PDB file of C-alpha atoms and ligand atoms in Angstrom:
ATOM      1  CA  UNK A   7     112.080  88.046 113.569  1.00  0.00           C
ATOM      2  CA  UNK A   8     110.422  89.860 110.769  1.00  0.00           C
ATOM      3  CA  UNK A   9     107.082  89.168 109.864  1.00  0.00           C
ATOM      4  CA  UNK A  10     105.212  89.981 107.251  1.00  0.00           C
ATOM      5  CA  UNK A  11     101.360  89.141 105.521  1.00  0.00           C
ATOM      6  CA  UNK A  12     100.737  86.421 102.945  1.00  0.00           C
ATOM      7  CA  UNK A  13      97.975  86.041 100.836  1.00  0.00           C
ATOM      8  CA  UNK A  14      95.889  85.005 103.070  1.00  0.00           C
ATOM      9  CA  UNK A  15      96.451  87.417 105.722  1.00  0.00           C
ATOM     10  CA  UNK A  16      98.418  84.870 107.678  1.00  0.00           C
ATOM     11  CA  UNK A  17     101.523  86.139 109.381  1.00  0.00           C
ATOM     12  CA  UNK A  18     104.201  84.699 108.354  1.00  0.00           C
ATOM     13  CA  UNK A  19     107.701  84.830 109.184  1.00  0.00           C
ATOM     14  CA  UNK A  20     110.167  86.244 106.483  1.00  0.00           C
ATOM     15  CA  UNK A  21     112.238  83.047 107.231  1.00  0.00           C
ATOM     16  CA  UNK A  22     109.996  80.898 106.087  1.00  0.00           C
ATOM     17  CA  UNK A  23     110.687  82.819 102.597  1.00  0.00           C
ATOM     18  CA  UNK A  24     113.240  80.661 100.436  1.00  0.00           C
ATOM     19  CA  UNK A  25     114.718  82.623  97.528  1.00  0.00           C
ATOM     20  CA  UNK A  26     116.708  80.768  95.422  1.00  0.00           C
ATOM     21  CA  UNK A  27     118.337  83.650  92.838  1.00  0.00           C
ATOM     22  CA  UNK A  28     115.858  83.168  90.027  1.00  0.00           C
ATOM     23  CA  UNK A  29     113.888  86.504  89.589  1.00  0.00           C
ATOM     24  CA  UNK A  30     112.700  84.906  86.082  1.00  0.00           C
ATOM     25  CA  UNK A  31     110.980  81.822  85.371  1.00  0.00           C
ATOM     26  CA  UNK A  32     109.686  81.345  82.003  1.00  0.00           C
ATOM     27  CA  UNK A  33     107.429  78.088  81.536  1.00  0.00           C
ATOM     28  CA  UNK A  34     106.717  76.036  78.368  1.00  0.00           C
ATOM     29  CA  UNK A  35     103.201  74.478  79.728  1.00  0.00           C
ATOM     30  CA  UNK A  36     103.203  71.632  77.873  1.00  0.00           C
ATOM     31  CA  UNK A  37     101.395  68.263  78.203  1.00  0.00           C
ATOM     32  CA  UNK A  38      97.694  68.803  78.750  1.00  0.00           C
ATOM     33  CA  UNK A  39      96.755  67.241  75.416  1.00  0.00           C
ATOM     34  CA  UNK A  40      98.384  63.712  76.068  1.00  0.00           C
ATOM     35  CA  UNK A  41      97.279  64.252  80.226  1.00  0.00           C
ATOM     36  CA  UNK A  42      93.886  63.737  78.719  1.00  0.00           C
ATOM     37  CA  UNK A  43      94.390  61.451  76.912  1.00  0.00           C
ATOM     38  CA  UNK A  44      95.864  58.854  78.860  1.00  0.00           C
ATOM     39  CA  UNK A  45      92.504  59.274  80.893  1.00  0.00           C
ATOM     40  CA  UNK A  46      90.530  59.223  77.607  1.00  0.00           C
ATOM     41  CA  UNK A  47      89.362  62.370  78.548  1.00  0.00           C
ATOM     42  CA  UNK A  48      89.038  65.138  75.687  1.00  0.00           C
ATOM     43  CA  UNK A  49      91.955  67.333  74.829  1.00  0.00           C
ATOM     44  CA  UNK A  50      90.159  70.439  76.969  1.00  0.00           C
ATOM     45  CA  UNK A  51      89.755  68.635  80.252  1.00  0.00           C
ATOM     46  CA  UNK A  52      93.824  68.825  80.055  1.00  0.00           C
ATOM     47  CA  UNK A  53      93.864  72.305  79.449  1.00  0.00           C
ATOM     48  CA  UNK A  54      90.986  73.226  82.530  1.00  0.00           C
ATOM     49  CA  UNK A  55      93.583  70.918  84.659  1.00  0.00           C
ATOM     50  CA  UNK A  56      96.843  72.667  83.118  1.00  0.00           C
ATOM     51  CA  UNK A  57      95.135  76.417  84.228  1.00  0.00           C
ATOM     52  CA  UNK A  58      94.426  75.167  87.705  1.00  0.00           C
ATOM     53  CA  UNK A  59      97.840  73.859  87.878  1.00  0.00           C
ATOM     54  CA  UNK A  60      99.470  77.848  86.960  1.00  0.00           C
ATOM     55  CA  UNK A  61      97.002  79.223  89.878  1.00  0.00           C
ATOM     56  CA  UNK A  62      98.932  76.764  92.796  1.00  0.00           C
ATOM     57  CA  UNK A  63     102.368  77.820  91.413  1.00  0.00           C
ATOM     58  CA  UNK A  64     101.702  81.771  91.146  1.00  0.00           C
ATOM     59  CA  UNK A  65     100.200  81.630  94.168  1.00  0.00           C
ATOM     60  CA  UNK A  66     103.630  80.299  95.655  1.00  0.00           C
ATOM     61  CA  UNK A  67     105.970  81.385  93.303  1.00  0.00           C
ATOM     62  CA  UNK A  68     106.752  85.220  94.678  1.00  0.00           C
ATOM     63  CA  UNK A  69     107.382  82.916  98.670  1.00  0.00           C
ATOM     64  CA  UNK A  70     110.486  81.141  96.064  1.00  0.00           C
ATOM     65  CA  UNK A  71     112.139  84.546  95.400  1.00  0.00           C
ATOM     66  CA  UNK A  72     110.585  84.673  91.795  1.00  0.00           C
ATOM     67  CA  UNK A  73     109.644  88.424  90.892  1.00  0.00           C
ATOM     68  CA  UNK A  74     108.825  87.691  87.118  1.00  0.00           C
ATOM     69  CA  UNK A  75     106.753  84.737  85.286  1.00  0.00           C
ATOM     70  CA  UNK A  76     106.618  84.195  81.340  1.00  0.00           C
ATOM     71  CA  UNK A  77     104.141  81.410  80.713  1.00  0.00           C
ATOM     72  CA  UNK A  78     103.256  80.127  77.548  1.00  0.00           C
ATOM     73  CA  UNK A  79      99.702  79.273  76.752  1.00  0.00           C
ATOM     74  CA  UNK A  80      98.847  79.598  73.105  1.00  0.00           C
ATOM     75  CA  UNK A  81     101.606  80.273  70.032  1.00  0.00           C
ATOM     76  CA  UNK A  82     101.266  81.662  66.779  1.00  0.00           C
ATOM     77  CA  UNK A  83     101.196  77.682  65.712  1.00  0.00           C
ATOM     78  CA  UNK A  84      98.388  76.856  67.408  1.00  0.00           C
ATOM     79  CA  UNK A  85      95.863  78.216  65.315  1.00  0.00           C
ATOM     80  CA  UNK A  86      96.949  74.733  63.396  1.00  0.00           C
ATOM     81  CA  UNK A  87      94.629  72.825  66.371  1.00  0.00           C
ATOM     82  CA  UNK A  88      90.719  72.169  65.536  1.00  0.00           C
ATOM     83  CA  UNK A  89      88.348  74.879  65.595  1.00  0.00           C
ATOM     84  CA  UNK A  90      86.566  72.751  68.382  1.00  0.00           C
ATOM     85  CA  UNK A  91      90.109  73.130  70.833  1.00  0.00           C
ATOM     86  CA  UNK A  92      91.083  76.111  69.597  1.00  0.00           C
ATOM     87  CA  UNK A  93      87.852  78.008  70.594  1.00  0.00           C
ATOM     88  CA  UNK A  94      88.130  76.160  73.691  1.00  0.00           C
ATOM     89  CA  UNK A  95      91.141  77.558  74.842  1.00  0.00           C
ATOM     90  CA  UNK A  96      90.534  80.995  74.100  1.00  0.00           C
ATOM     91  CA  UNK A  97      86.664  80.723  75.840  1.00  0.00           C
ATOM     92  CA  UNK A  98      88.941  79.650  78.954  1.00  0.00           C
ATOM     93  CA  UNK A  99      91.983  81.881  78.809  1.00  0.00           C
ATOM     94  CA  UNK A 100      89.211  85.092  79.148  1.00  0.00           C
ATOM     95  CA  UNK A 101      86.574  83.016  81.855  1.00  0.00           C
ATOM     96  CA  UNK A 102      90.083  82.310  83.742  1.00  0.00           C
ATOM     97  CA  UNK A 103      90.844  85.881  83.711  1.00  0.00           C
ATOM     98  CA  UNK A 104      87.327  86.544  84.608  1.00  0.00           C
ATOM     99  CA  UNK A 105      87.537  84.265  87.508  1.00  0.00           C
ATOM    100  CA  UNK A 106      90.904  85.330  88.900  1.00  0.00           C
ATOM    101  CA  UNK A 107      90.892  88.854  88.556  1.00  0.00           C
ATOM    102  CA  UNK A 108      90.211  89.655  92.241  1.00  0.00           C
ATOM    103  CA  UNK A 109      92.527  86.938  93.874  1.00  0.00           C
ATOM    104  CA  UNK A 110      95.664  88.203  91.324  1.00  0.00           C
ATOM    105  CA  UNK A 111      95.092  91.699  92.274  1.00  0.00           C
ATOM    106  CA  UNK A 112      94.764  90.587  95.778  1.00  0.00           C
ATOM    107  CA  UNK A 113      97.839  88.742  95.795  1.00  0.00           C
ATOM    108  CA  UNK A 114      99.855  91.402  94.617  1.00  0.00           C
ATOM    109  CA  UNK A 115     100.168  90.514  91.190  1.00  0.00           C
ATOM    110  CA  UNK A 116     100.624  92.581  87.934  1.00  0.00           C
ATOM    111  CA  UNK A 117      99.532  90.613  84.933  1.00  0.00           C
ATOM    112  CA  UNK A 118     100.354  91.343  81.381  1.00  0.00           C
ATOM    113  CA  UNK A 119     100.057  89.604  78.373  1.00  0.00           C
ATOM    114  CA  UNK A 120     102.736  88.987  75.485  1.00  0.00           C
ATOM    115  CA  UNK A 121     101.773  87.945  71.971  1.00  0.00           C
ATOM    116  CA  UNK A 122      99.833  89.851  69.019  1.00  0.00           C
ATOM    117  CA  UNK A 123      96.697  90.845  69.956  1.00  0.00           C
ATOM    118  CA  UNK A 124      95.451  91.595  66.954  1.00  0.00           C
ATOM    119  CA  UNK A 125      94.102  88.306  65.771  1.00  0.00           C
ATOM    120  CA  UNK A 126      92.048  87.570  69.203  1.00  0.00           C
ATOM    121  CA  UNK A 127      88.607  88.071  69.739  1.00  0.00           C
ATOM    122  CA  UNK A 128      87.601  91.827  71.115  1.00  0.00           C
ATOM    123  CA  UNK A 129      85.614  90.431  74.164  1.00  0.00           C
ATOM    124  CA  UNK A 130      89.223  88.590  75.263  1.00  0.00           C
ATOM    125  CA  UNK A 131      90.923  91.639  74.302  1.00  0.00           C
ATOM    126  CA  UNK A 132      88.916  93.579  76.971  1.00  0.00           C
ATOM    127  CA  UNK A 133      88.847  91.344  79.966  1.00  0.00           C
ATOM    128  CA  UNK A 134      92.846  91.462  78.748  1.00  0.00           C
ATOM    129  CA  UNK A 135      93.082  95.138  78.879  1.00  0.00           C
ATOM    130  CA  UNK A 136      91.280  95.658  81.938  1.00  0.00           C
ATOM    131  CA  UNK A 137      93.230  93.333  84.121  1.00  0.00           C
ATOM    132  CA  UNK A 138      96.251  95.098  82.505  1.00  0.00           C
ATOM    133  CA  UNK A 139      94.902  98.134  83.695  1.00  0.00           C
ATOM    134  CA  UNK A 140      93.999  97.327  86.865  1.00  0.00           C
ATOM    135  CA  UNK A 141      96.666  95.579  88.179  1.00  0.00           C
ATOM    136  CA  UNK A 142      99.347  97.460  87.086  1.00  0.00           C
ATOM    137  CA  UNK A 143     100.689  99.039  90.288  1.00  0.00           C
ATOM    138  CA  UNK A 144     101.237  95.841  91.770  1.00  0.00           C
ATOM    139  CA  UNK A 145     104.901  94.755  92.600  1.00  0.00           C
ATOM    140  CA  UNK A 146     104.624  91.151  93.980  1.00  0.00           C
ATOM    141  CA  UNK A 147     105.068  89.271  90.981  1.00  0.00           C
ATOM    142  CA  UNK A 148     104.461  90.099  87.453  1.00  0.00           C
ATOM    143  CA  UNK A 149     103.019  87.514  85.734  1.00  0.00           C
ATOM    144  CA  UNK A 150     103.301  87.527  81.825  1.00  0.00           C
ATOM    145  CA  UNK A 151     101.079  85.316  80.006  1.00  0.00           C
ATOM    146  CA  UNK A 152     101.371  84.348  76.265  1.00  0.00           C
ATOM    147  CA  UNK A 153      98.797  84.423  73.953  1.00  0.00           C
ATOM    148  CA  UNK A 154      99.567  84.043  70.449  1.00  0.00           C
ATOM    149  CA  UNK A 155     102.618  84.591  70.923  1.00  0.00           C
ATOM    150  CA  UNK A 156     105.529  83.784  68.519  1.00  0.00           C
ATOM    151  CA  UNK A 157     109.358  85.047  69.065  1.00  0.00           C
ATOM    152  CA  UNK A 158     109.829  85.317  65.562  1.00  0.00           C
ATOM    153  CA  UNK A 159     106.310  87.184  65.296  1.00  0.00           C
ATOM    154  CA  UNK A 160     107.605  89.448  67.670  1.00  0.00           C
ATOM    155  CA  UNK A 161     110.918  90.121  66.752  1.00  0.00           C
ATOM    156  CA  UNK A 162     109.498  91.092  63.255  1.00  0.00           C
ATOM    157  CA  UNK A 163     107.144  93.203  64.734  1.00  0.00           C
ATOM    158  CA  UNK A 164     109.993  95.017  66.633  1.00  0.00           C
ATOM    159  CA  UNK A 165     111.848  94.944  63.603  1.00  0.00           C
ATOM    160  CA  UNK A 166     108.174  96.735  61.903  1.00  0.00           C
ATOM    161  CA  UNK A 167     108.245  99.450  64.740  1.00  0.00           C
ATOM    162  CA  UNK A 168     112.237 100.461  64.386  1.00  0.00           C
ATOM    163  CA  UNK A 169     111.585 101.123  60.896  1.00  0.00           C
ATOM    164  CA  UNK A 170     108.531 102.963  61.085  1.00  0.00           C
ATOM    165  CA  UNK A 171     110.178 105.060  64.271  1.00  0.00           C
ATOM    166  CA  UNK A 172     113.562 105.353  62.115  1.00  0.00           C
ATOM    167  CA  UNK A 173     111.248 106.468  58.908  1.00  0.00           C
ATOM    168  CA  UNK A 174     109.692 109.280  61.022  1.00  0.00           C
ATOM    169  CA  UNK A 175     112.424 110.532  62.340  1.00  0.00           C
ATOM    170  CA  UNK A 176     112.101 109.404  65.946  1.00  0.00           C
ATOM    171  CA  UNK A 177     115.142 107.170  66.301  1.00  0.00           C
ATOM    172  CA  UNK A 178     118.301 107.744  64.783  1.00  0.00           C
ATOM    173  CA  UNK A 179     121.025 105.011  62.565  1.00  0.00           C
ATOM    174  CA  UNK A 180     122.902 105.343  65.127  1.00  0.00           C
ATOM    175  CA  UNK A 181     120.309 104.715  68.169  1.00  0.00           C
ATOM    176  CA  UNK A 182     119.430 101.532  66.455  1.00  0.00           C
ATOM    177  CA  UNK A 183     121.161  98.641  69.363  1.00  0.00           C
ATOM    178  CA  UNK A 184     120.183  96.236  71.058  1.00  0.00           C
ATOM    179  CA  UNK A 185     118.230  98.356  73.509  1.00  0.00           C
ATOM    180  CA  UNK A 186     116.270 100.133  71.040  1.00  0.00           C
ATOM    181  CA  UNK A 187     114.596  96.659  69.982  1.00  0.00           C
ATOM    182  CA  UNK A 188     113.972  95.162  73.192  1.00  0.00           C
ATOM    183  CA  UNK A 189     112.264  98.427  74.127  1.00  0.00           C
ATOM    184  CA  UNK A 190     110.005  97.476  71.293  1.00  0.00           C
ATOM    185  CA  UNK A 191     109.554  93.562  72.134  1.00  0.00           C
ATOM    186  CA  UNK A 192     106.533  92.766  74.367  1.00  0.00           C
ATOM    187  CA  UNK A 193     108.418  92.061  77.126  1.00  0.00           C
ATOM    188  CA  UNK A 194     109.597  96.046  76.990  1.00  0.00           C
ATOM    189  CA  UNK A 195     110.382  96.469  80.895  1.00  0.00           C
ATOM    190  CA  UNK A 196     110.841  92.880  82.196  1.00  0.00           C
ATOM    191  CA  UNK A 197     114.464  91.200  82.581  1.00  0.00           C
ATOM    192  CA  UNK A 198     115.217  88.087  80.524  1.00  0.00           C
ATOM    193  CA  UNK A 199     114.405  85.317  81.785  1.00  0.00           C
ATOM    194  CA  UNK A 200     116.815  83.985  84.027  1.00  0.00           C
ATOM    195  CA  UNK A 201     115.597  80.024  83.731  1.00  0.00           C
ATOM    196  CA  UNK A 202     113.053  78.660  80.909  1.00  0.00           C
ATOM    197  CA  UNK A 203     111.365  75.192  81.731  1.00  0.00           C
ATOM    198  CA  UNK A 204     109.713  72.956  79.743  1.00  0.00           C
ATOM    199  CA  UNK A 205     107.181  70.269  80.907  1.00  0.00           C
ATOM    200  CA  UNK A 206     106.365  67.239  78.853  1.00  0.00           C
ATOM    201  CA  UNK A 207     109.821  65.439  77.810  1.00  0.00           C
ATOM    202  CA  UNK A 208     109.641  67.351  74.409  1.00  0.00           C
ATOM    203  CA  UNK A 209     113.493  68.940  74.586  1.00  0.00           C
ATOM    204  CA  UNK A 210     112.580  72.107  71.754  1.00  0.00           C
ATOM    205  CA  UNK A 211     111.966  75.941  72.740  1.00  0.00           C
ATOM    206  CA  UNK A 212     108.069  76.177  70.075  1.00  0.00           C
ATOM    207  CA  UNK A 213     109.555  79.535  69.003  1.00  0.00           C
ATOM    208  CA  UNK A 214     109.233  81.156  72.539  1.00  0.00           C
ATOM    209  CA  UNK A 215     111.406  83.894  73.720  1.00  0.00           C
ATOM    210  CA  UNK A 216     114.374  83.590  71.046  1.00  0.00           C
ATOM    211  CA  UNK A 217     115.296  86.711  71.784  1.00  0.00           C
ATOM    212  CA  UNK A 218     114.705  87.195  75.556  1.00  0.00           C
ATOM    213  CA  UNK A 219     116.295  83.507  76.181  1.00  0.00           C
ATOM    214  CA  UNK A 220     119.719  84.292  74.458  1.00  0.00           C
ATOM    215  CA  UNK A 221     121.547  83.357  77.904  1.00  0.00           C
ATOM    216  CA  UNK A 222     118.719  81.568  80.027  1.00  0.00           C
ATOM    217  CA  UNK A 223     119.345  77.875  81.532  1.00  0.00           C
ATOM    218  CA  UNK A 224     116.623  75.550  80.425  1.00  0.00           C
ATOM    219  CA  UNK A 225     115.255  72.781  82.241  1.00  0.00           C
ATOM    220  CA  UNK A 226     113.494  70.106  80.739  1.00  0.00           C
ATOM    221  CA  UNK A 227     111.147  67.755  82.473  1.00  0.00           C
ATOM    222  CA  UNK A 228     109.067  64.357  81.501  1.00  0.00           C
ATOM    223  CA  UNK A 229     106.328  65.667  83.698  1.00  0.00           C
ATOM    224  CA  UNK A 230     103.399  66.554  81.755  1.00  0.00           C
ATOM    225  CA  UNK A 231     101.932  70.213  83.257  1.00  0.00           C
ATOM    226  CA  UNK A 232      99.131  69.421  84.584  1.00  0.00           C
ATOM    227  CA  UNK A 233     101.007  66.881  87.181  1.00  0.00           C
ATOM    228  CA  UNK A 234     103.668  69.543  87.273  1.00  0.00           C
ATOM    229  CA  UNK A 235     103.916  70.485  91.170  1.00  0.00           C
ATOM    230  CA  UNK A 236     105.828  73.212  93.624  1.00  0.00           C
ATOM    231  CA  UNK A 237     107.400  70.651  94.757  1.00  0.00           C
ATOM    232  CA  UNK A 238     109.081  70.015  91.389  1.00  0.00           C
ATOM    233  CA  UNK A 239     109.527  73.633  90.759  1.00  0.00           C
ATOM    234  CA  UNK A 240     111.405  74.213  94.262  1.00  0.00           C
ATOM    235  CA  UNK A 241     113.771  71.026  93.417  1.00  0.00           C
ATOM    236  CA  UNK A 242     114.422  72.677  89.682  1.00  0.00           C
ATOM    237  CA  UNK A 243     114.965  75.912  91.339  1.00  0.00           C
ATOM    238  CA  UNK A 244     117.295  74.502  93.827  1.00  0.00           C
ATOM    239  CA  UNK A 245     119.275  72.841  90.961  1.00  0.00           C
ATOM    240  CA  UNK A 246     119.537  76.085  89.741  1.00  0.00           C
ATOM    241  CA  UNK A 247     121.945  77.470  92.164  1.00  0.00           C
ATOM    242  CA  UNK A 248     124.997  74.853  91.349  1.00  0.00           C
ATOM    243  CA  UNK A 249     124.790  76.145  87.231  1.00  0.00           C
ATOM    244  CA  UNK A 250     127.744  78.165  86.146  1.00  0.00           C
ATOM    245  CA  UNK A 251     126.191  81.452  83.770  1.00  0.00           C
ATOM    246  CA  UNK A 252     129.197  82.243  81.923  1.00  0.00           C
ATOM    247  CA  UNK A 253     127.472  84.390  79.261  1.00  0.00           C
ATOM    248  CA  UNK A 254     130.117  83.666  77.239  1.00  0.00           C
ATOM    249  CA  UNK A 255     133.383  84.731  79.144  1.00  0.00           C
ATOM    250  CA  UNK A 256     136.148  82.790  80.951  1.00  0.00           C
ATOM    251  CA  UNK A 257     135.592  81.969  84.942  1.00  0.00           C
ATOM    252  CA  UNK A 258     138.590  83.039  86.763  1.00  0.00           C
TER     253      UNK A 258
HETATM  254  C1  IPE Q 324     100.203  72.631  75.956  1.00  0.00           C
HETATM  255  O1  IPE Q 324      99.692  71.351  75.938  1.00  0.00           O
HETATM  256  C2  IPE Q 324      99.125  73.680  75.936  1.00  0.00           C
HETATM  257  C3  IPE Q 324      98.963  74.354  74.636  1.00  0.00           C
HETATM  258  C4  IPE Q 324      99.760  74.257  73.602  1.00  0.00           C
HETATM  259  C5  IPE Q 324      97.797  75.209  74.505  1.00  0.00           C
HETATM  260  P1  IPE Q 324      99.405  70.591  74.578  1.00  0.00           P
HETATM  261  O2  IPE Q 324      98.002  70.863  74.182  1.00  0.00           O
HETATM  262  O3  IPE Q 324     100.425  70.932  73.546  1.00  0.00           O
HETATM  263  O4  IPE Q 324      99.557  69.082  75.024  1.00  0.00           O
HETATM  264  P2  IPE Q 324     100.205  67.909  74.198  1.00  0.00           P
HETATM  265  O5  IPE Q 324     101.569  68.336  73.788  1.00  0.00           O
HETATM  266  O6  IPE Q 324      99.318  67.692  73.008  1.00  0.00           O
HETATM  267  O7  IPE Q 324     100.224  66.760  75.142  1.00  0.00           O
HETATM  268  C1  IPE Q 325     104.259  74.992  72.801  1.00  0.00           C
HETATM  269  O1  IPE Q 325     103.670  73.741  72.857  1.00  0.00           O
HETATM  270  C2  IPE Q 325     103.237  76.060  72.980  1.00  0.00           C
HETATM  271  C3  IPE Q 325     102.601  76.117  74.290  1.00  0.00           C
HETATM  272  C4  IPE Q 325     102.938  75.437  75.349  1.00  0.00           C
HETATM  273  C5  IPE Q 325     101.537  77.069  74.404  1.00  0.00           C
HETATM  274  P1  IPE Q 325     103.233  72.960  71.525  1.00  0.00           P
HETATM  275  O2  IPE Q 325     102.693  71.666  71.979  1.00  0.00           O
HETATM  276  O3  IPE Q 325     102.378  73.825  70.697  1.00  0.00           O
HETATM  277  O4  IPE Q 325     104.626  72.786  70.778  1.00  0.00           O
HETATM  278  P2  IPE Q 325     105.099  71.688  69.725  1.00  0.00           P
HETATM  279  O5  IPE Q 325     104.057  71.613  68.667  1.00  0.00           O
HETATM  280  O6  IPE Q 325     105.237  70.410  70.477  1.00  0.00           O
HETATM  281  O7  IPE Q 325     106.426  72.196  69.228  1.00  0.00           O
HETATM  282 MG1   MG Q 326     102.212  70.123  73.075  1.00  0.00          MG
END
């Protein structure tokens, strides 16, 4: 029997290793605000509970087969939240970076970041760039996380870079296809997502992936994220298996 090391060093054997066909698994993490709530706790005590919920499932997503993550953690629309939650969020996105650094690269785990940038503050930017950097090589699982992140932002700022690279001369009329503009989304390099799931009973996509998501399955759950468990993922995933992805033909 093969055996191989987990992240803890323990020796496991391969068997144990489910993989249920879903290299992609993009996440709508939605919930925290009314988790809180319901505890009369303030909007941010959700969020700290929502970001210790995405450590437990990265840590066992790569054992379900899953070799890419999308998670969504703050959209171009969120700016629209108080100054008080909005500052919150982005104090914790770069101490949970911070924090996890060492166990991510550790666990095998390249992390990258989706969204524009350009509106963030420069200290997040760094830790941001840094983890980029530094986990890079790693193969395990790449994690993509999404910070002000809009798929209408970002297909228009695709759209911004095939113009300027047609302008200059470095693309061609005729080079301009569907490749050529995913090469210039921020998800250049990772495969659509195969599966998007959304937590928190609300049955809309918040302008995530539109492009990417063409031809995923979604999954919608009344589960609010921060009670959102393995378990639940591994019986979502396992539903997974009995869906019939056409992508638009006839099955013989
Ligand atoms: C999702 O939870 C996390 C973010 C959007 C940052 P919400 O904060 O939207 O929680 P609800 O929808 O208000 O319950
Ligand atoms: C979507 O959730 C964005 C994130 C999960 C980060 P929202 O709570 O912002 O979406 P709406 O407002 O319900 O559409
Ligand atoms: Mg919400």
């Amino acid at each position: 029997m093969a055996l191989r090391k987990d992240k803890t060093d323990r020796k496991v054997a391969t068997s144990e290793i489910t993989d249920y066909g879903v290299p992609h698994v993009a996440i709508i993490m939605d919930g925290n605000g009314r988790w809180a709530k319901k505890r009369g706790w303030p909007r941010l005590a959700g969020h700290r509970k929502g970001a210790e919920q995405i450590k437990k499932i990265v840590r066992e997503a790569p054992d379900l087969g899953i070799r890419y993550m999308t998670i969504y953690a703050f959209s171009t629309e969120n700016w629209k939240r108080s100054l008080i939650e909005v500052l919150g969020l982005m104090k914790m996105f770069r101490f949970m970076i911070r924090r996890e650094a060492d166990a991510l690269a550790a666990e095998g785990v390249h992390l990258r970041f989706i969204g524009d940038r350009s509106r963030l503050d420069p200290a997040l930017r760094e830790t941001m760039d840094q983890i980029e950097d530094r986990t890079r090589g790693n193969t395990r699982l790449t994690l993509a996380v999404a910070i002000n992140y809009g798929g209408r932002d970002e297909l228009r700022r695709a759209a911004a870079q095939l113009a300027i690279d047609h302008a200059s001369g470095k693309i061609g009329a005729d080079e301009l296809d569907d490749a050529a503009l995913a090469a210039r989304l921020d998800t250049a390099g990772m495969p659509d997502p195969d599966l998007v799931i959304r937590t928190s009973g609300e049955t809309r996509i918040s302008n995530f992936l539109s492009w990417q998501a063409a031809y995923a399955e979604y999954e919608f759950t009344e589960t609010l994220w921060p009670d959102f468990t393995v378990e639940e993922l591994t019986e979502i995933l396992s539903r997974f298996g009995n869906r019939d992805r056409r992508y638009g033909g006839v099955k013989t």
